[in-house]
Short mmCIF file of C-alpha atoms and ligand atoms in Angstrom, two decimals:
data_model
loop_
_atom_site.label_atom_id
_atom_site.label_comp_id
_atom_site.label_asym_id
_atom_site.label_seq_id
_atom_site.Cartn_x
_atom_site.Cartn_y
_atom_site.Cartn_z
CA MET A 1 47.31 -55.42 8.81
CA ASN A 2 44.55 -52.86 8.49
CA SER A 3 46.71 -49.81 9.06
CA ARG A 4 44.49 -46.77 9.36
CA PHE A 5 47.20 -44.11 9.65
CA SER A 6 50.34 -45.13 7.82
CA THR A 7 52.33 -41.96 8.56
CA ARG A 8 51.84 -38.90 10.69
CA ARG A 9 51.27 -36.88 7.53
CA ASP A 10 48.54 -39.23 6.37
CA PHE A 11 46.91 -39.04 9.76
CA LEU A 12 47.12 -35.26 9.79
CA LYS A 13 45.94 -34.93 6.22
CA THR A 14 43.17 -37.41 5.86
CA GLY A 15 42.85 -39.19 9.19
CA THR A 16 41.43 -42.59 8.54
CA LEU A 17 41.54 -44.77 5.48
CA ALA A 18 37.83 -45.08 5.99
CA ALA A 19 37.58 -41.32 5.56
CA ALA A 20 39.81 -41.39 2.52
CA SER A 21 37.72 -44.09 0.91
CA LEU A 22 34.44 -42.25 1.43
CA PRO A 23 32.59 -41.23 -1.70
CA PHE A 24 33.12 -37.59 -2.56
CA ILE A 25 30.46 -35.89 -0.51
CA GLY A 26 29.90 -32.53 1.11
CA ALA A 27 28.75 -30.36 -1.74
CA LEU A 28 28.85 -26.71 -0.83
CA SER A 29 25.54 -25.23 0.19
CA PRO A 30 24.34 -22.56 -2.26
CA SER A 31 25.06 -19.80 0.27
CA ILE A 32 28.74 -20.78 0.49
CA ARG A 33 29.11 -20.98 -3.27
CA ALA A 34 27.46 -17.60 -3.70
CA ALA A 35 29.57 -15.86 -1.09
CA GLY A 36 32.91 -17.41 -2.01
CA SER A 37 35.08 -19.62 0.13
CA ASP A 38 36.63 -16.83 2.20
CA ARG A 39 33.47 -16.41 4.23
CA LYS A 40 33.30 -18.00 7.70
CA LEU A 41 30.84 -20.87 7.91
CA GLY A 42 27.85 -20.28 10.18
CA PHE A 43 27.46 -22.85 12.95
CA ALA A 44 24.22 -23.45 14.85
CA LEU A 45 24.57 -25.22 18.21
CA VAL A 46 21.82 -27.67 19.13
CA GLY A 47 21.57 -28.03 22.94
CA LEU A 48 23.01 -25.28 25.12
CA GLY A 49 24.26 -27.36 28.05
CA GLY A 50 27.66 -27.59 29.70
CA LEU A 51 29.72 -28.44 26.63
CA SER A 52 28.15 -25.82 24.35
CA THR A 53 28.34 -23.12 27.00
CA ASN A 54 31.80 -23.73 28.43
CA GLN A 55 33.76 -25.14 25.49
CA ILE A 56 32.15 -24.90 22.05
CA ALA A 57 30.80 -21.34 22.04
CA PRO A 58 34.08 -19.91 23.43
CA ALA A 59 36.05 -22.07 20.96
CA LEU A 60 34.01 -20.71 18.05
CA GLN A 61 35.36 -17.25 18.88
CA LYS A 62 38.90 -18.61 18.32
CA THR A 63 38.25 -20.26 14.94
CA LYS A 64 39.44 -18.95 11.57
CA PHE A 65 36.75 -20.41 9.34
CA CYS A 66 33.66 -20.59 11.58
CA ARG A 67 31.31 -18.31 13.49
CA LEU A 68 28.43 -18.84 15.88
CA ALA A 69 25.42 -18.04 13.70
CA GLY A 70 22.49 -19.64 15.49
CA ILE A 71 21.14 -21.76 18.34
CA VAL A 72 18.56 -24.45 18.92
CA THR A 73 17.21 -24.67 22.46
CA GLY A 74 14.09 -25.75 24.31
CA THR A 75 14.56 -23.09 26.99
CA PRO A 76 13.41 -19.52 26.10
CA ALA A 77 15.44 -17.97 28.96
CA LYS A 78 18.64 -19.53 27.56
CA ALA A 79 17.75 -18.23 24.09
CA GLU A 80 17.51 -14.69 25.51
CA ARG A 81 20.87 -15.01 27.29
CA TRP A 82 22.70 -16.38 24.26
CA LYS A 83 21.07 -13.85 21.96
CA ALA A 84 22.41 -11.01 24.07
CA GLN A 85 25.83 -12.54 24.73
CA TYR A 86 26.57 -13.49 21.12
CA ASN A 87 24.55 -10.83 19.31
CA LEU A 88 22.36 -13.36 17.49
CA PRO A 89 19.42 -12.20 15.35
CA ASP A 90 15.95 -13.54 16.26
CA LYS A 91 15.67 -15.29 12.91
CA ASN A 92 18.62 -17.57 13.81
CA ILE A 93 17.09 -18.83 17.06
CA TYR A 94 15.19 -22.10 16.87
CA SER A 95 13.51 -24.63 19.12
CA TYR A 96 13.87 -28.41 18.60
CA ASP A 97 10.46 -28.29 16.88
CA THR A 98 11.27 -25.44 14.50
CA MET A 99 14.83 -26.33 13.55
CA GLN A 100 13.76 -27.73 10.15
CA GLN A 101 13.00 -24.13 9.16
CA MET A 102 16.79 -23.63 8.95
CA ALA A 103 16.38 -24.89 5.40
CA ASP A 104 15.46 -21.31 4.48
CA ASN A 105 18.30 -19.71 6.43
CA PRO A 106 21.52 -19.16 4.46
CA ASP A 107 23.33 -17.90 7.62
CA ILE A 108 23.57 -21.48 8.87
CA ASP A 109 25.88 -23.92 7.10
CA VAL A 110 26.70 -26.42 9.84
CA VAL A 111 24.62 -27.80 12.70
CA TYR A 112 26.63 -28.92 15.74
CA VAL A 113 24.58 -31.50 17.71
CA VAL A 114 25.40 -31.26 21.44
CA THR A 115 22.38 -32.93 23.03
CA PRO A 116 22.19 -36.15 25.12
CA ASN A 117 23.43 -39.19 23.19
CA ALA A 118 20.04 -40.74 22.34
CA LEU A 119 18.86 -37.51 20.68
CA HIS A 120 21.76 -37.25 18.23
CA ALA A 121 20.00 -39.10 15.41
CA GLU A 122 16.80 -37.08 15.73
CA HIS A 123 18.68 -33.78 15.58
CA THR A 124 21.08 -34.92 12.85
CA LEU A 125 18.21 -36.11 10.66
CA LYS A 126 16.42 -32.77 11.05
CA ALA A 127 19.60 -30.86 10.18
CA ALA A 128 20.33 -33.02 7.14
CA LYS A 129 16.75 -32.57 5.92
CA ALA A 130 17.28 -28.84 6.21
CA GLY A 131 20.32 -29.23 3.93
CA LYS A 132 22.95 -28.53 6.60
CA HIS A 133 26.29 -30.22 7.25
CA VAL A 134 26.41 -31.91 10.65
CA LEU A 135 29.05 -32.12 13.35
CA CYS A 136 27.74 -34.45 16.05
CA GLU A 137 29.16 -35.02 19.52
CA LYS A 138 30.42 -38.42 20.66
CA PRO A 139 29.18 -41.06 21.18
CA MET A 140 27.53 -40.85 17.77
CA GLU A 141 24.30 -42.50 19.02
CA VAL A 142 23.14 -45.36 21.22
CA SER A 143 22.78 -48.07 18.55
CA SER A 144 24.38 -49.04 15.25
CA GLU A 145 21.01 -48.70 13.53
CA LYS A 146 20.64 -45.07 14.57
CA CYS A 147 24.24 -44.33 13.47
CA GLN A 148 23.49 -45.84 10.07
CA GLN A 149 20.35 -43.69 9.74
CA MET A 150 22.47 -40.61 10.40
CA ILE A 151 25.04 -41.62 7.78
CA ASP A 152 22.31 -42.36 5.25
CA ALA A 153 20.45 -39.10 5.90
CA CYS A 154 23.55 -36.96 5.42
CA LYS A 155 24.56 -38.87 2.30
CA LYS A 156 21.09 -38.48 0.85
CA ALA A 157 21.23 -34.74 1.54
CA GLY A 158 24.71 -34.51 -0.02
CA ARG A 159 26.09 -33.08 3.22
CA GLN A 160 29.08 -34.05 5.37
CA LEU A 161 28.73 -35.71 8.76
CA ALA A 162 31.59 -35.55 11.26
CA ILE A 163 31.81 -36.84 14.83
CA GLY A 164 33.33 -34.68 17.59
CA TYR A 165 36.49 -36.73 18.09
CA ARG A 166 38.60 -33.77 19.19
CA LEU A 167 41.68 -35.86 20.03
CA HIS A 168 42.22 -36.56 16.31
CA PHE A 169 43.39 -32.93 16.21
CA GLU A 170 45.47 -32.95 19.43
CA PRO A 171 49.26 -32.84 18.84
CA ASN A 172 50.33 -35.15 21.71
CA ASN A 173 47.88 -37.85 20.65
CA LEU A 174 49.05 -37.41 17.05
CA GLU A 175 52.65 -37.78 18.25
CA CYS A 176 51.74 -41.13 19.86
CA VAL A 177 50.18 -42.23 16.58
CA ARG A 178 53.50 -41.31 14.89
CA LEU A 179 55.55 -43.26 17.47
CA ALA A 180 53.39 -46.30 16.81
CA ARG A 181 53.23 -45.98 13.04
CA GLU A 182 56.98 -45.32 12.62
CA LYS A 183 57.74 -48.14 15.08
CA VAL A 184 60.07 -45.87 17.05
CA PHE A 185 60.10 -48.49 19.84
CA GLY A 186 59.51 -51.44 17.52
CA GLY A 187 56.24 -53.24 16.93
CA LEU A 188 53.42 -52.68 19.42
CA LYS A 189 52.55 -55.51 21.81
CA PHE A 190 50.12 -54.25 24.43
CA ILE A 191 48.16 -51.08 25.29
CA GLU A 192 46.53 -50.17 28.55
CA ALA A 193 44.00 -47.35 28.15
CA ASP A 194 41.63 -46.16 30.88
CA PHE A 195 39.28 -43.26 31.48
CA GLY A 196 36.78 -42.64 34.25
CA PHE A 197 35.57 -40.20 36.88
CA ARG A 198 33.30 -40.12 39.91
CA ILE A 199 29.91 -38.89 38.74
CA GLY A 200 27.88 -36.51 40.93
CA ASN A 201 24.17 -35.73 40.65
CA PRO A 202 22.25 -39.04 40.49
CA ASP A 203 19.40 -37.41 38.51
CA GLN A 204 21.40 -36.44 35.43
CA TRP A 205 20.72 -37.89 31.96
CA ARG A 206 24.13 -39.62 31.94
CA LEU A 207 22.71 -42.16 34.42
CA ASN A 208 19.51 -42.65 32.40
CA ARG A 209 19.91 -45.45 29.86
CA ALA A 210 17.12 -44.11 27.63
CA LEU A 211 19.06 -40.87 27.05
CA ALA A 212 22.66 -42.02 27.49
CA GLY A 213 22.53 -45.51 25.95
CA GLY A 214 24.93 -46.75 28.64
CA GLY A 215 27.21 -45.48 31.37
CA PRO A 216 30.89 -44.53 31.53
CA LEU A 217 31.80 -46.66 28.51
CA MET A 218 29.58 -44.58 26.20
CA ASP A 219 30.60 -41.32 27.86
CA VAL A 220 34.37 -41.50 28.49
CA GLY A 221 35.43 -45.12 27.95
CA ILE A 222 34.95 -44.31 24.26
CA TYR A 223 38.15 -42.21 24.48
CA ALA A 224 40.12 -45.20 25.74
CA LEU A 225 38.59 -47.36 23.00
CA GLN A 226 39.44 -44.72 20.39
CA ALA A 227 43.03 -44.55 21.68
CA THR A 228 43.50 -48.30 21.27
CA ARG A 229 42.12 -48.03 17.73
CA TYR A 230 44.14 -45.02 16.57
CA ILE A 231 47.37 -46.12 18.25
CA THR A 232 47.22 -49.64 16.78
CA GLY A 233 45.75 -48.44 13.48
CA GLU A 234 43.80 -51.70 13.43
CA GLU A 235 40.23 -52.83 14.09
CA PRO A 236 39.64 -55.28 16.96
CA VAL A 237 38.53 -58.82 16.16
CA LEU A 238 37.68 -60.15 19.63
CA VAL A 239 36.23 -58.63 22.82
CA THR A 240 35.97 -59.85 26.41
CA ALA A 241 34.54 -57.77 29.26
CA VAL A 242 33.45 -57.69 32.87
CA GLU A 243 31.25 -55.23 34.80
CA THR A 244 30.96 -54.52 38.49
CA VAL A 245 28.42 -52.56 40.53
CA THR A 246 28.89 -51.54 44.17
CA ASP A 247 26.13 -48.90 44.33
CA PRO A 248 23.07 -50.56 42.78
CA VAL A 249 20.81 -47.63 43.68
CA LYS A 250 22.78 -44.99 41.81
CA PHE A 251 23.71 -47.40 39.03
CA LYS A 252 20.35 -49.10 38.52
CA ASP A 253 20.19 -48.15 34.88
CA VAL A 254 23.76 -47.99 33.54
CA GLU A 255 27.05 -49.69 34.39
CA GLU A 256 29.20 -48.34 37.21
CA THR A 257 32.59 -49.78 36.20
CA ILE A 258 33.43 -51.84 33.15
CA ALA A 259 36.72 -53.45 32.07
CA TRP A 260 37.33 -54.86 28.61
CA GLN A 261 40.06 -56.48 26.54
CA LEU A 262 40.45 -56.33 22.78
CA LYS A 263 42.47 -58.50 20.45
CA PHE A 264 43.70 -56.95 17.20
CA PRO A 265 44.59 -58.77 13.95
CA SER A 266 48.38 -58.33 14.30
CA GLY A 267 48.24 -59.95 17.76
CA ILE A 268 48.27 -56.73 19.82
CA VAL A 269 46.05 -56.95 22.88
CA THR A 270 44.62 -54.03 24.84
CA SER A 271 43.15 -53.72 28.31
CA SER A 272 40.83 -50.88 29.31
CA THR A 273 38.64 -49.77 32.18
CA SER A 274 36.03 -47.05 32.46
CA THR A 275 34.13 -45.98 35.55
CA TYR A 276 31.69 -43.47 37.05
CA ASN A 277 32.88 -44.43 40.55
CA PHE A 278 36.36 -42.99 41.09
CA ASN A 279 38.67 -40.24 39.89
CA GLY A 280 42.22 -40.19 38.60
CA MET A 281 42.11 -42.65 35.70
CA ALA A 282 42.69 -40.80 32.40
CA ARG A 283 45.70 -42.30 30.64
CA TYR A 284 47.11 -44.75 28.13
CA GLN A 285 50.42 -46.54 27.84
CA ALA A 286 51.60 -48.47 24.79
CA PHE A 287 54.25 -51.17 25.15
CA ALA A 288 56.38 -52.13 22.14
CA GLU A 289 59.29 -54.50 21.45
CA ASN A 290 61.97 -52.05 22.61
CA GLY A 291 60.21 -49.60 24.88
CA TRP A 292 56.99 -47.79 25.70
CA PHE A 293 55.24 -44.42 25.52
CA GLU A 294 52.36 -43.00 27.51
CA LEU A 295 50.06 -40.01 27.86
CA SER A 296 48.85 -39.15 31.35
CA PRO A 297 46.56 -37.32 31.36
CA ALA A 298 45.65 -38.33 27.83
CA TYR A 299 42.18 -36.99 27.04
CA GLY A 300 41.58 -33.57 28.67
CA TYR A 301 40.73 -30.26 27.06
CA ASN A 302 44.25 -29.17 28.01
CA GLY A 303 47.27 -30.35 30.01
CA ILE A 304 47.83 -33.51 27.94
CA GLU A 305 51.39 -34.75 28.34
CA GLY A 306 53.40 -37.93 28.48
CA ARG A 307 56.68 -39.75 28.61
CA ARG A 308 58.71 -42.27 26.64
CA SER A 309 60.86 -45.14 27.90
CA ASP A 310 63.96 -43.32 26.58
CA ASP A 311 63.23 -40.52 29.09
CA LYS A 312 62.07 -38.05 26.44
CA PRO A 313 58.91 -36.12 27.33
CA ILE A 314 55.85 -35.92 25.11
CA ASN A 315 54.75 -32.37 25.69
CA LEU A 316 53.77 -30.64 22.46
CA GLU A 317 52.09 -27.26 22.32
CA SER A 318 48.35 -27.80 21.99
CA GLY A 319 45.59 -25.41 20.99
CA ASP A 320 41.85 -25.35 21.64
CA GLN A 321 40.79 -28.80 20.42
CA PHE A 322 37.22 -27.72 19.69
CA ALA A 323 38.44 -24.77 17.60
CA MET A 324 40.80 -27.09 15.67
CA GLU A 325 38.03 -29.66 15.16
CA MET A 326 35.55 -27.05 13.87
CA ASP A 327 38.09 -25.29 11.65
CA ASN A 328 39.10 -28.63 10.17
CA PHE A 329 35.47 -29.50 9.43
CA ALA A 330 34.88 -26.07 7.89
CA GLN A 331 37.92 -26.53 5.65
CA CYS A 332 36.70 -29.97 4.59
CA ILE A 333 33.37 -28.45 3.61
CA LEU A 334 34.91 -25.45 1.88
CA ASN A 335 37.41 -27.58 -0.06
CA ASN A 336 34.95 -30.42 -0.68
CA GLN A 337 37.24 -32.92 1.07
CA PRO A 338 36.19 -35.80 3.34
CA THR A 339 36.52 -35.31 7.10
CA ARG A 340 39.01 -37.47 9.00
CA VAL A 341 36.28 -38.20 11.60
CA PRO A 342 33.25 -39.26 9.52
CA GLY A 343 30.05 -40.89 10.70
CA GLU A 344 31.53 -44.26 9.72
CA GLU A 345 34.17 -43.77 12.45
CA GLY A 346 31.45 -43.09 15.03
CA LEU A 347 29.52 -46.16 13.90
CA ARG A 348 32.62 -48.36 14.34
CA ASP A 349 32.98 -47.30 17.97
CA VAL A 350 29.29 -47.85 18.70
CA LYS A 351 29.46 -51.37 17.20
CA ILE A 352 32.47 -52.22 19.38
CA MET A 353 30.85 -50.75 22.51
CA MET A 354 27.75 -52.86 21.90
CA ALA A 355 30.02 -55.92 21.64
CA ILE A 356 31.71 -54.94 24.93
CA TYR A 357 28.30 -54.76 26.63
CA GLU A 358 27.32 -58.12 25.14
CA ALA A 359 30.57 -59.72 26.35
CA ALA A 360 30.05 -58.31 29.86
CA LYS A 361 26.43 -59.49 29.94
CA THR A 362 27.02 -63.01 28.63
CA GLY A 363 30.45 -63.60 30.15
CA LYS A 364 31.56 -64.86 26.73
CA SER A 365 34.02 -63.36 24.28
CA VAL A 366 32.42 -61.73 21.25
CA LYS A 367 33.90 -61.85 17.75
CA LEU A 368 33.85 -58.71 15.67
CA ALA A 369 33.55 -58.85 11.91
P1 NAD B 1 24.46 -31.26 29.31
O1 NAD B 1 23.50 -32.04 30.15
O2 NAD B 1 25.29 -30.23 29.99
O3 NAD B 1 23.67 -30.54 28.12
C1 NAD B 1 22.71 -31.22 27.35
C2 NAD B 1 21.79 -30.20 26.68
O4 NAD B 1 20.79 -30.89 25.98
C3 NAD B 1 21.09 -29.28 27.69
O5 NAD B 1 21.11 -27.96 27.23
C4 NAD B 1 19.67 -29.80 27.70
O6 NAD B 1 18.71 -28.80 27.98
C5 NAD B 1 19.52 -30.32 26.28
N1 NAD B 1 18.46 -31.31 26.14
C6 NAD B 1 17.61 -31.38 25.11
N2 NAD B 1 16.72 -32.36 25.26
C7 NAD B 1 17.01 -32.95 26.44
C8 NAD B 1 16.44 -34.04 27.15
N3 NAD B 1 15.39 -34.73 26.68
N4 NAD B 1 17.01 -34.37 28.32
C9 NAD B 1 18.10 -33.74 28.80
N5 NAD B 1 18.68 -32.68 28.16
C10 NAD B 1 18.13 -32.29 27.00
O7 NAD B 1 25.36 -32.30 28.54
P2 NAD B 1 26.77 -32.02 27.84
O8 NAD B 1 27.84 -32.35 28.80
O9 NAD B 1 26.76 -30.70 27.21
O10 NAD B 1 26.78 -33.21 26.75
C11 NAD B 1 26.10 -33.09 25.50
C12 NAD B 1 26.74 -34.05 24.48
O11 NAD B 1 28.11 -33.69 24.33
C13 NAD B 1 26.75 -35.51 24.89
O12 NAD B 1 26.58 -36.33 23.76
C14 NAD B 1 28.15 -35.74 25.46
O13 NAD B 1 28.62 -37.07 25.34
C15 NAD B 1 28.97 -34.80 24.60
N6 NAD B 1 30.16 -34.31 25.30
C16 NAD B 1 31.35 -34.34 24.64
C17 NAD B 1 32.49 -33.86 25.24
C18 NAD B 1 33.79 -33.81 24.49
O14 NAD B 1 34.83 -33.60 25.10
N7 NAD B 1 33.77 -33.95 23.18
C19 NAD B 1 32.43 -33.37 26.55
C20 NAD B 1 31.21 -33.35 27.20
C21 NAD B 1 30.07 -33.82 26.56
#
């Protein structure tokens, strides 16, 4: 069995075996070496939309090892607002066209890419060329090829690339990984994992295939897919899928609802659904030989909790996931250690999501290498 997290400690320490087996990358930028490792790493946010504004910038204020040092935006009015709110110097404010000039700016160590999915490669490549480490939001990109380009660019630059998989730092999800890995309820048999919501504004980029790469699967279904992968600790070998559309006007470009099944090498099967058409589905439940455990809700910024078949709750104290994710990445950079959520992890999800789309389109099961 390809067990990715053999114990909770392994998961907490190194995350994935894939991460552990990465070549030793992430050399410190000259500015970090010069200033010593007690200095907070400077983060520049690329794209000042909902996530940057409401989650990441506030989370940066709660971190131990990071600080908001710069921004990249295409909107001058936003630049002015952020400059005033976060006391940013003019020299640390860039547009998408000038961001390569960060190469000469020692204030910025890490670029956090928070733009629409299909722009992640473009912005990651620019950051890597400027010699910066990159934290990139999920999904990593809209094709395996673009993910590979991102991995290659960061490797070539000798910089680390991490994907914003915040649940790898969330205690209740980590507890479920422990329950699975330690076989507290015996060997796993079946997982049901679902995530969706009813999307509003029909003009947003999330409904535009060119920018989003797909619909709810790419946006939130990826969390359900991730859960099936980190709970089993295995990589799927077979995919089947079905799509349905009831509003062909709104969903002319991306899927409305998609359901998929995965088969894993040990014989575990999983069943998942993702949608942009209704609310309330944000959970997973894992069934094992002697019992089950579930998180519901499983994927939110807060309020994650669950239950076990022996009536014990799963309700661990959780912090700000974005702060934990950024502090962890900063520590990896400062200590020259691989991240537990490397680009290779993002690429794996994108490959599986492409197989899910292929299975839904062809009506045939798709084998995964
Ligand atoms: P958003 O629409 O609120 O913000 C996107 C930003 O990108 C805006 O500031 C916009 O101006 C900018 N942008 C640059 N070029 C653009 C273009 N050509 N078209 C449209 N916008 C452009 O989106 P968001 O919710 O902040 O999502 C950004 C990224 O973060 C996405 O990849 C998304 O999947 C991810 N995300 C992750 C989480 C999480 O929990 N980790 C949550 C939400 C979003």
